[in-house]
Amino acid sequence: QFMLSRDFSGEPAGKYEIDGKEVYATIYDLTDLPAEKERYEYHRSYADIQLVLAGGERMLDTALANCAPMGEYNDQKDIGYCTAETGVELLFRAGDFAVFFPQDAHMPGCRHPEGGDSKKMVIKVKL
């Protein structure tokens, strides 16, 4: 309901409370995106709903089971990093979204092949 409640493409970057720490959103203005990052990320406590609001974004997705960990998992920030040999490329335009669960490693924030800036909302849903 929150995603559909209004057009967020004109909203400023920042956090938006939906249901306290159980569900919240963050809007990001992304410029100068890299063609690819060096690592995937994963979460244990929250699912990510990544919604592109404007522009485009490239993300990679793979099963966490395909990954080799990089460093320690950060419980405070609910994030860990890993590397993987394989991944599925996902190309997003405004209005496209994906949901990533704890069994998914994902690499968001990569430049769309057509270039340009991106604006997106990430909704965190406590599991």
PDB file of C-alpha atoms in Angstrom:
ATOM      1  CA  GLN A   1       0.000   0.000   0.000  1.00  0.00           C
ATOM      2  CA  PHE A   2       2.811   2.404   0.845  1.00  0.00           C
ATOM      3  CA  MET A   3       4.486   1.946  -2.556  1.00  0.00           C
ATOM      4  CA  LEU A   4       1.203   2.736  -4.298  1.00  0.00           C
ATOM      5  CA  SER A   5       0.111   5.555  -1.971  1.00  0.00           C
ATOM      6  CA  ARG A   6       1.670   8.335  -4.099  1.00  0.00           C
ATOM      7  CA  ASP A   7       4.295   9.177  -6.687  1.00  0.00           C
ATOM      8  CA  PHE A   8       7.587   9.134  -4.772  1.00  0.00           C
ATOM      9  CA  SER A   9       9.758  10.179  -7.729  1.00  0.00           C
ATOM     10  CA  GLY A  10       9.562  13.826  -6.601  1.00  0.00           C
ATOM     11  CA  GLU A  11      10.126  13.125  -2.902  1.00  0.00           C
ATOM     12  CA  PRO A  12      13.480  14.047  -1.327  1.00  0.00           C
ATOM     13  CA  ALA A  13      16.062  11.429  -0.423  1.00  0.00           C
ATOM     14  CA  GLY A  14      15.858  10.193   3.152  1.00  0.00           C
ATOM     15  CA  LYS A  15      14.072   7.801   5.498  1.00  0.00           C
ATOM     16  CA  TYR A  16      10.309   7.357   5.643  1.00  0.00           C
ATOM     17  CA  GLU A  17       8.728   5.568   8.586  1.00  0.00           C
ATOM     18  CA  ILE A  18       5.970   3.127   7.717  1.00  0.00           C
ATOM     19  CA  ASP A  19       5.694   0.927  10.834  1.00  0.00           C
ATOM     20  CA  GLY A  20       8.567   1.869  13.128  1.00  0.00           C
ATOM     21  CA  LYS A  21      11.525  -0.504  12.811  1.00  0.00           C
ATOM     22  CA  GLU A  22       9.288  -3.242  11.420  1.00  0.00           C
ATOM     23  CA  VAL A  23       8.831  -1.590   8.010  1.00  0.00           C
ATOM     24  CA  TYR A  24      10.536   1.558   6.755  1.00  0.00           C
ATOM     25  CA  ALA A  25      11.672   3.054   3.461  1.00  0.00           C
ATOM     26  CA  THR A  26      14.699   4.983   2.319  1.00  0.00           C
ATOM     27  CA  ILE A  27      14.797   7.007  -0.888  1.00  0.00           C
ATOM     28  CA  TYR A  28      18.152   7.357  -2.646  1.00  0.00           C
ATOM     29  CA  ASP A  29      19.274   9.690  -5.426  1.00  0.00           C
ATOM     30  CA  LEU A  30      21.984   7.754  -7.246  1.00  0.00           C
ATOM     31  CA  THR A  31      24.487   9.411  -9.555  1.00  0.00           C
ATOM     32  CA  ASP A  32      27.731   8.136 -11.075  1.00  0.00           C
ATOM     33  CA  LEU A  33      26.783   4.502 -10.596  1.00  0.00           C
ATOM     34  CA  PRO A  34      29.608   2.006 -11.196  1.00  0.00           C
ATOM     35  CA  ALA A  35      29.274  -0.514 -14.034  1.00  0.00           C
ATOM     36  CA  GLU A  36      29.575  -3.225 -11.374  1.00  0.00           C
ATOM     37  CA  LYS A  37      30.484  -3.394  -7.719  1.00  0.00           C
ATOM     38  CA  GLU A  38      33.043  -5.731  -6.199  1.00  0.00           C
ATOM     39  CA  ARG A  39      30.667  -7.506  -3.848  1.00  0.00           C
ATOM     40  CA  TYR A  40      27.161  -8.697  -3.228  1.00  0.00           C
ATOM     41  CA  GLU A  41      25.232  -7.877  -0.064  1.00  0.00           C
ATOM     42  CA  TYR A  42      22.775  -9.900   1.992  1.00  0.00           C
ATOM     43  CA  HIS A  43      20.519  -9.384   4.996  1.00  0.00           C
ATOM     44  CA  ARG A  44      19.276 -11.738   7.708  1.00  0.00           C
ATOM     45  CA  SER A  45      16.647  -9.710   9.572  1.00  0.00           C
ATOM     46  CA  TYR A  46      14.932  -7.780   6.788  1.00  0.00           C
ATOM     47  CA  ALA A  47      13.685  -8.389   3.270  1.00  0.00           C
ATOM     48  CA  ASP A  48      14.522  -5.648   0.748  1.00  0.00           C
ATOM     49  CA  ILE A  49      11.968  -4.311  -1.700  1.00  0.00           C
ATOM     50  CA  GLN A  50      14.004  -2.296  -4.211  1.00  0.00           C
ATOM     51  CA  LEU A  51      11.812  -0.011  -6.348  1.00  0.00           C
ATOM     52  CA  VAL A  52      13.269   2.179  -9.079  1.00  0.00           C
ATOM     53  CA  LEU A  53      11.456   5.548  -9.053  1.00  0.00           C
ATOM     54  CA  ALA A  54      13.233   7.299 -11.933  1.00  0.00           C
ATOM     55  CA  GLY A  55      15.955   6.484 -14.441  1.00  0.00           C
ATOM     56  CA  GLY A  56      17.299   2.969 -14.487  1.00  0.00           C
ATOM     57  CA  GLU A  57      19.453   0.636 -12.466  1.00  0.00           C
ATOM     58  CA  ARG A  58      21.250  -2.640 -12.994  1.00  0.00           C
ATOM     59  CA  MET A  59      21.293  -5.209 -10.200  1.00  0.00           C
ATOM     60  CA  LEU A  60      22.742  -8.689  -9.919  1.00  0.00           C
ATOM     61  CA  ASP A  61      21.095 -11.486  -7.964  1.00  0.00           C
ATOM     62  CA  THR A  62      22.336 -14.895  -6.868  1.00  0.00           C
ATOM     63  CA  ALA A  63      21.577 -17.440  -4.182  1.00  0.00           C
ATOM     64  CA  LEU A  64      23.506 -16.814  -0.978  1.00  0.00           C
ATOM     65  CA  ALA A  65      24.578 -20.472  -1.201  1.00  0.00           C
ATOM     66  CA  ASN A  66      26.665 -19.515  -4.290  1.00  0.00           C
ATOM     67  CA  CYS A  67      28.675 -16.944  -2.335  1.00  0.00           C
ATOM     68  CA  ALA A  68      31.941 -16.780  -0.443  1.00  0.00           C
ATOM     69  CA  PRO A  69      31.725 -14.458   2.585  1.00  0.00           C
ATOM     70  CA  MET A  70      33.779 -11.250   2.767  1.00  0.00           C
ATOM     71  CA  GLY A  71      34.391 -10.295   6.375  1.00  0.00           C
ATOM     72  CA  GLU A  72      31.971 -10.551   9.256  1.00  0.00           C
ATOM     73  CA  TYR A  73      28.218 -10.062   9.098  1.00  0.00           C
ATOM     74  CA  ASN A  74      27.189  -6.787  10.823  1.00  0.00           C
ATOM     75  CA  ASP A  75      24.210  -7.556  13.095  1.00  0.00           C
ATOM     76  CA  GLN A  76      23.742  -3.880  13.989  1.00  0.00           C
ATOM     77  CA  LYS A  77      23.292  -2.829  10.350  1.00  0.00           C
ATOM     78  CA  ASP A  78      21.829  -6.163   9.160  1.00  0.00           C
ATOM     79  CA  ILE A  79      24.291  -6.469   6.301  1.00  0.00           C
ATOM     80  CA  GLY A  80      26.959  -8.862   5.152  1.00  0.00           C
ATOM     81  CA  TYR A  81      29.057  -8.931   2.011  1.00  0.00           C
ATOM     82  CA  CYS A  82      30.142 -11.763  -0.234  1.00  0.00           C
ATOM     83  CA  THR A  83      31.494 -12.599  -3.679  1.00  0.00           C
ATOM     84  CA  ALA A  84      30.061 -14.965  -6.252  1.00  0.00           C
ATOM     85  CA  GLU A  85      31.102 -16.352  -9.619  1.00  0.00           C
ATOM     86  CA  THR A  86      27.570 -16.372 -11.014  1.00  0.00           C
ATOM     87  CA  GLY A  87      24.620 -14.026 -10.895  1.00  0.00           C
ATOM     88  CA  VAL A  88      21.538 -13.080 -12.844  1.00  0.00           C
ATOM     89  CA  GLU A  89      21.507  -9.590 -14.354  1.00  0.00           C
ATOM     90  CA  LEU A  90      18.361  -7.576 -13.649  1.00  0.00           C
ATOM     91  CA  LEU A  91      17.719  -4.357 -15.593  1.00  0.00           C
ATOM     92  CA  PHE A  92      15.257  -1.929 -14.020  1.00  0.00           C
ATOM     93  CA  ARG A  93      13.387   1.108 -15.285  1.00  0.00           C
ATOM     94  CA  ALA A  94      11.069   3.415 -13.336  1.00  0.00           C
ATOM     95  CA  GLY A  95       8.279   1.353 -11.776  1.00  0.00           C
ATOM     96  CA  ASP A  96      10.238  -1.933 -11.714  1.00  0.00           C
ATOM     97  CA  PHE A  97      10.964  -3.587  -8.390  1.00  0.00           C
ATOM     98  CA  ALA A  98      12.441  -6.739  -6.885  1.00  0.00           C
ATOM     99  CA  VAL A  99      12.166  -8.386  -3.496  1.00  0.00           C
ATOM    100  CA  PHE A 100      15.289  -9.891  -1.938  1.00  0.00           C
ATOM    101  CA  PHE A 101      15.045 -12.324   0.989  1.00  0.00           C
ATOM    102  CA  PRO A 102      17.785 -13.613   3.342  1.00  0.00           C
ATOM    103  CA  GLN A 103      18.584 -16.487   0.979  1.00  0.00           C
ATOM    104  CA  ASP A 104      19.332 -13.947  -1.793  1.00  0.00           C
ATOM    105  CA  ALA A 105      22.579 -12.097  -2.308  1.00  0.00           C
ATOM    106  CA  HIS A 106      22.150  -9.002  -4.435  1.00  0.00           C
ATOM    107  CA  MET A 107      24.303  -6.287  -5.948  1.00  0.00           C
ATOM    108  CA  PRO A 108      22.193  -3.129  -6.301  1.00  0.00           C
ATOM    109  CA  GLY A 109      23.347   0.285  -7.404  1.00  0.00           C
ATOM    110  CA  CYS A 110      25.018  -0.556 -10.710  1.00  0.00           C
ATOM    111  CA  ARG A 111      24.789   1.599 -13.828  1.00  0.00           C
ATOM    112  CA  HIS A 112      22.086   0.673 -16.333  1.00  0.00           C
ATOM    113  CA  PRO A 113      23.599  -0.054 -19.795  1.00  0.00           C
ATOM    114  CA  GLU A 114      21.785   3.027 -21.130  1.00  0.00           C
ATOM    115  CA  GLY A 115      23.431   5.174 -18.428  1.00  0.00           C
ATOM    116  CA  GLY A 116      21.887   8.061 -16.553  1.00  0.00           C
ATOM    117  CA  ASP A 117      21.098   8.793 -12.934  1.00  0.00           C
ATOM    118  CA  SER A 118      18.688   6.748 -10.873  1.00  0.00           C
ATOM    119  CA  LYS A 119      16.326   7.372  -7.991  1.00  0.00           C
ATOM    120  CA  LYS A 120      15.017   4.476  -5.959  1.00  0.00           C
ATOM    121  CA  MET A 121      13.245   3.486  -2.806  1.00  0.00           C
ATOM    122  CA  VAL A 122      14.334   0.566  -0.640  1.00  0.00           C
ATOM    123  CA  ILE A 123      11.665  -0.720   1.716  1.00  0.00           C
ATOM    124  CA  LYS A 124      12.936  -2.838   4.597  1.00  0.00           C
ATOM    125  CA  VAL A 125      10.481  -5.390   5.965  1.00  0.00           C
ATOM    126  CA  LYS A 126      11.349  -7.103   9.266  1.00  0.00           C
ATOM    127  CA  LEU A 127      11.109 -10.897   9.007  1.00  0.00           C
TER     128      LEU A 127
END
